[in-house]
Amino acid sequence: AQKVTQAQTEISVVEKEDVTLDCVYETRDTTYYLFWYKQPPSGELVFLIRRNSFDEQNEISGRYSWNFQKSTSSFNFTITASQVVDSAVYFCALSDLSGGSNYKLTFGKGTLLTVNP
Amino acid sequence: EPEVTQTPSHQVTQMGQEVILRCVPISNHLYFYWYRQILGQKVEFLVSFYNNEISEKSEIFDDQFSVERPDGSNFTLKIRSTKLEDSAMYFCASSAGRKGALHFGNGTRLTVT
């Protein structure tokens, strides 16, 4: 069975601080995808990144960066110089490919990030 | 940028009533999904749909639930006889398969009274 653990339930930072959101996953599959989604107070799920299990290169997109460590089954997300607009719930998710090209995502419980001015 | 659209944004229904949630996936996508999120909890997979049939479903997706692609653009989730515990945010999603990301709609908040 797959599992995604986001141990940090809530994080509160002051604007311009860097913050890292942790994600640890469990799967028996050798091929899988990892995702991060942002859920702002308005409720929608905003796609941030998809990473496949064969690609361990870290990725940077503006103020966002992701650190994928297969050896520790972690896929952590860092926001540099946080802004108030970053305040949201962030979900990490895992999808194996046992269903072919289906995306059956297993989500973590989410981390509520509050960035204070 | 193309997006998944869901209607209505909020639906209130009485227990025992049938409800249909509607979604228009991204036009060139082939895989369609429904997920739900009970208030304050994590997002859970309900069902995936490909080539006009269900490809996978979760334990949550019991006989009260059904999905349909009635035409070339819409994808619907029907709950036959709603229960209080069906109150949740329902998200539709679509993907082009392994080649692309999984994009979610803005969700329909279903409230069963």
Tab-separated table of C-alpha atoms in Angstrom:
chain	number	residue	atom	x	y	z
A	1	ALA	CA	0.000	0.000	0.000
A	2	GLN	CA	1.134	3.501	-0.716
A	3	LYS	CA	1.485	6.148	1.910
A	4	VAL	CA	2.471	9.796	1.973
A	5	THR	CA	3.431	11.456	5.233
A	6	GLN	CA	3.594	15.197	5.736
A	7	ALA	CA	4.650	15.386	9.332
A	8	GLN	CA	4.318	19.161	9.587
A	9	THR	CA	0.662	19.973	10.130
A	10	GLU	CA	1.167	23.724	10.328
A	11	ILE	CA	4.092	26.061	9.747
A	12	SER	CA	4.122	29.769	10.414
A	13	VAL	CA	6.881	32.030	9.102
A	14	VAL	CA	7.503	35.709	8.627
A	15	GLU	CA	7.660	37.115	5.130
A	16	LYS	CA	11.043	36.703	3.389
A	17	GLU	CA	11.982	33.678	5.453
A	18	ASP	CA	12.822	30.440	3.678
A	19	VAL	CA	10.632	27.475	4.508
A	20	THR	CA	10.875	23.764	3.735
A	21	LEU	CA	7.871	21.474	3.631
A	22	ASP	CA	8.669	17.826	4.226
A	23	CYS	CA	7.226	14.846	2.392
A	24	VAL	CA	8.085	11.206	2.971
A	25	TYR	CA	6.488	8.448	0.948
A	26	GLU	CA	6.175	4.687	0.927
A	27	THR	CA	5.627	2.509	-2.114
A	28	ARG	CA	6.630	-0.930	-3.305
A	29	ASP	CA	6.713	0.220	-6.901
A	30	THR	CA	9.910	1.071	-8.717
A	31	THR	CA	8.149	3.431	-11.093
A	32	TYR	CA	6.043	6.198	-9.667
A	33	TYR	CA	5.337	9.893	-9.807
A	34	LEU	CA	5.479	12.467	-7.054
A	35	PHE	CA	3.492	15.679	-7.037
A	36	TRP	CA	3.087	18.860	-5.073
A	37	TYR	CA	-0.143	20.829	-5.118
A	38	LYS	CA	-1.042	24.143	-3.527
A	39	GLN	CA	-4.520	24.724	-2.095
A	40	PRO	CA	-5.108	28.422	-1.342
A	41	PRO	CA	-7.993	29.527	0.897
A	42	SER	CA	-10.254	29.679	-2.170
A	43	GLY	CA	-10.051	25.884	-2.301
A	44	GLU	CA	-8.753	24.962	-5.723
A	45	LEU	CA	-5.827	22.584	-6.221
A	46	VAL	CA	-2.999	24.207	-8.095
A	47	PHE	CA	-0.434	21.926	-9.730
A	48	LEU	CA	3.154	22.811	-8.808
A	49	ILE	CA	5.347	19.938	-9.937
A	50	ARG	CA	5.420	16.338	-11.111
A	51	ARG	CA	8.589	14.263	-10.724
A	52	ASN	CA	9.102	10.708	-11.899
A	53	SER	CA	11.040	8.191	-9.873
A	54	PHE	CA	13.843	7.914	-12.434
A	55	ASP	CA	14.735	11.563	-12.250
A	56	GLU	CA	16.518	12.512	-9.050
A	57	GLN	CA	17.697	15.875	-10.221
A	58	ASN	CA	16.605	18.688	-8.027
A	59	GLU	CA	14.418	21.280	-9.647
A	60	ILE	CA	14.127	24.999	-9.193
A	61	SER	CA	11.310	27.184	-10.442
A	62	GLY	CA	11.648	30.775	-9.355
A	63	ARG	CA	11.371	30.856	-5.565
A	64	TYR	CA	10.347	27.193	-5.459
A	65	SER	CA	12.741	24.268	-5.322
A	66	TRP	CA	12.302	20.565	-4.785
A	67	ASN	CA	14.736	18.041	-3.334
A	68	PHE	CA	14.023	14.436	-4.339
A	69	GLN	CA	16.009	11.858	-2.354
A	70	LYS	CA	15.115	8.340	-3.405
A	71	SER	CA	17.416	6.825	-0.760
A	72	THR	CA	15.329	8.356	2.018
A	73	SER	CA	11.998	8.323	0.116
A	74	SER	CA	11.613	12.036	0.514
A	75	PHE	CA	10.470	14.807	-1.788
A	76	ASN	CA	10.822	18.068	0.076
A	77	PHE	CA	9.668	21.458	-1.120
A	78	THR	CA	11.409	24.733	-0.290
A	79	ILE	CA	10.046	28.215	-0.759
A	80	THR	CA	12.746	30.866	-0.729
A	81	ALA	CA	11.951	34.378	0.452
A	82	SER	CA	8.365	33.498	1.318
A	83	GLN	CA	5.543	35.922	0.567
A	84	VAL	CA	2.097	36.377	2.070
A	85	VAL	CA	0.580	34.986	-1.147
A	86	ASP	CA	2.336	31.690	-0.437
A	87	SER	CA	-0.054	31.114	2.465
A	88	ALA	CA	-1.963	27.944	1.616
A	89	VAL	CA	-2.203	24.244	2.335
A	90	TYR	CA	0.424	22.298	0.414
A	91	PHE	CA	-0.156	18.681	-0.492
A	92	CYS	CA	2.400	16.107	-1.503
A	93	ALA	CA	1.046	13.157	-3.509
A	94	LEU	CA	2.270	9.875	-4.960
A	95	SER	CA	1.019	7.896	-7.933
A	96	ASP	CA	2.190	4.516	-9.069
A	97	LEU	CA	1.603	3.371	-12.611
A	98	SER	CA	0.131	-0.024	-11.871
A	99	GLY	CA	-3.037	1.117	-13.604
A	100	GLY	CA	-1.242	1.930	-16.834
A	101	SER	CA	-1.353	5.616	-17.542
A	102	ASN	CA	-3.836	6.316	-14.796
A	103	TYR	CA	-2.973	8.781	-12.124
A	104	LYS	CA	-4.330	7.309	-8.901
A	105	LEU	CA	-2.871	9.757	-6.441
A	106	THR	CA	-2.363	9.097	-2.767
A	107	PHE	CA	-2.231	12.424	-0.980
A	108	GLY	CA	-0.607	13.402	2.267
A	109	LYS	CA	-2.653	15.232	4.871
A	110	GLY	CA	-1.201	18.548	3.849
A	111	THR	CA	0.828	21.273	5.545
A	112	LEU	CA	-0.832	24.585	6.292
A	113	LEU	CA	1.704	27.329	5.617
A	114	THR	CA	0.992	30.764	7.006
A	115	VAL	CA	3.271	33.580	5.937
A	116	ASN	CA	2.893	36.626	8.136
A	117	PRO	CA	3.778	40.125	6.950
B	1	GLU	CA	-3.806	28.041	-20.535
B	2	PRO	CA	-6.485	25.336	-20.868
B	3	GLU	CA	-8.174	24.371	-17.651
B	4	VAL	CA	-10.608	21.902	-16.156
B	5	THR	CA	-13.926	23.571	-15.376
B	6	GLN	CA	-16.488	22.352	-12.877
B	7	THR	CA	-20.080	23.376	-12.292
B	8	PRO	CA	-21.678	24.276	-10.018
B	9	SER	CA	-19.131	25.690	-7.596
B	10	HIS	CA	-21.445	24.956	-4.671
B	11	GLN	CA	-24.446	22.652	-4.488
B	12	VAL	CA	-26.772	22.124	-1.567
B	13	THR	CA	-29.023	19.096	-1.586
B	14	GLN	CA	-31.231	17.201	0.807
B	15	MET	CA	-30.324	13.765	2.065
B	16	GLY	CA	-31.660	11.070	-0.259
B	17	GLN	CA	-31.684	13.279	-3.332
B	18	GLU	CA	-29.747	12.556	-6.488
B	19	VAL	CA	-27.048	15.001	-7.489
B	20	ILE	CA	-24.980	15.350	-10.644
B	21	LEU	CA	-21.664	17.150	-10.619
B	22	ARG	CA	-20.376	18.329	-13.946
B	23	CYS	CA	-16.912	18.745	-15.350
B	24	VAL	CA	-15.390	19.786	-18.639
B	25	PRO	CA	-11.882	18.304	-18.844
B	26	ILE	CA	-9.075	19.785	-20.888
B	27	SER	CA	-9.941	19.115	-24.509
B	28	ASN	CA	-7.078	16.875	-25.653
B	29	HIS	CA	-6.928	14.854	-22.441
B	30	LEU	CA	-7.895	11.194	-22.419
B	31	TYR	CA	-7.959	10.296	-18.723
B	32	PHE	CA	-10.544	11.662	-16.351
B	33	TYR	CA	-10.830	11.445	-12.616
B	34	TRP	CA	-12.917	12.339	-9.616
B	35	TYR	CA	-11.396	12.998	-6.221
B	36	ARG	CA	-13.034	14.264	-3.066
B	37	GLN	CA	-11.909	16.155	-0.008
B	38	ILE	CA	-13.965	16.096	3.170
B	39	LEU	CA	-13.568	19.439	4.924
B	40	GLY	CA	-10.192	19.726	6.603
B	41	GLN	CA	-9.019	16.318	5.436
B	42	LYS	CA	-6.816	15.011	2.682
B	43	VAL	CA	-7.812	14.561	-0.923
B	44	GLU	CA	-8.981	11.032	-1.787
B	45	PHE	CA	-9.172	9.215	-5.109
B	46	LEU	CA	-12.641	8.108	-6.185
B	47	VAL	CA	-12.473	6.897	-9.778
B	48	SER	CA	-10.559	7.067	-13.025
B	49	PHE	CA	-12.131	6.843	-16.476
B	50	TYR	CA	-10.584	6.097	-19.835
B	51	ASN	CA	-11.934	5.053	-23.206
B	52	ASN	CA	-15.519	5.358	-21.989
B	53	GLU	CA	-15.165	3.049	-19.074
B	54	ILE	CA	-14.031	3.044	-15.473
B	55	SER	CA	-10.390	1.990	-15.286
B	56	GLU	CA	-10.048	2.045	-11.518
B	57	LYS	CA	-12.162	2.918	-8.502
B	58	SER	CA	-11.658	3.174	-4.779
B	59	GLU	CA	-13.614	1.608	-1.944
B	60	ILE	CA	-15.411	4.914	-1.494
B	61	PHE	CA	-16.889	4.628	-4.986
B	62	ASP	CA	-19.743	2.291	-4.158
B	63	ASP	CA	-23.003	1.594	-5.997
B	64	GLN	CA	-24.330	5.027	-5.087
B	65	PHE	CA	-21.783	6.615	-7.387
B	66	SER	CA	-21.585	6.542	-11.164
B	67	VAL	CA	-19.648	8.418	-13.825
B	68	GLU	CA	-20.470	9.176	-17.399
B	69	ARG	CA	-19.089	10.968	-20.393
B	70	PRO	CA	-22.372	11.812	-22.106
B	71	ASP	CA	-20.783	13.673	-25.006
B	72	GLY	CA	-17.360	14.670	-26.266
B	73	SER	CA	-16.750	17.305	-23.648
B	74	ASN	CA	-18.536	16.656	-20.360
B	75	PHE	CA	-17.650	14.224	-17.589
B	76	THR	CA	-20.174	13.774	-14.800
B	77	LEU	CA	-20.312	12.264	-11.331
B	78	LYS	CA	-23.728	11.151	-10.117
B	79	ILE	CA	-24.585	10.328	-6.540
B	80	ARG	CA	-27.897	8.514	-6.517
B	81	SER	CA	-29.083	8.974	-2.975
B	82	THR	CA	-26.945	11.426	-1.081
B	83	LYS	CA	-25.992	10.925	2.540
B	84	LEU	CA	-24.762	13.461	5.053
B	85	GLU	CA	-21.278	11.990	4.821
B	86	ASP	CA	-21.148	12.752	1.102
B	87	SER	CA	-20.676	16.406	2.013
B	88	ALA	CA	-17.268	17.293	0.640
B	89	MET	CA	-15.403	19.165	-2.063
B	90	TYR	CA	-15.430	17.113	-5.242
B	91	PHE	CA	-12.587	17.669	-7.677
B	92	CYS	CA	-12.554	16.647	-11.286
B	93	ALA	CA	-9.185	16.154	-12.953
B	94	SER	CA	-7.827	15.223	-16.335
B	95	SER	CA	-4.543	14.170	-17.840
B	96	ALA	CA	-3.096	13.269	-21.202
B	97	GLY	CA	-1.649	10.116	-19.691
B	98	ARG	CA	1.936	9.701	-18.572
B	99	LYS	CA	3.038	12.524	-20.804
B	100	GLY	CA	1.600	15.295	-18.767
B	101	ALA	CA	0.571	16.574	-15.421
B	102	LEU	CA	-2.693	15.945	-13.619
B	103	HIS	CA	-4.764	19.114	-13.617
B	104	PHE	CA	-7.624	19.651	-11.227
B	105	GLY	CA	-10.706	21.797	-11.579
B	106	ASN	CA	-11.698	24.334	-8.959
B	107	GLY	CA	-13.995	21.863	-7.263
B	108	THR	CA	-17.681	21.620	-6.423
B	109	ARG	CA	-18.552	21.973	-2.768
B	110	LEU	CA	-21.422	19.590	-2.063
B	111	THR	CA	-23.418	20.145	1.090
B	112	VAL	CA	-25.956	17.496	2.057
B	113	THR	CA	-28.499	18.618	4.641
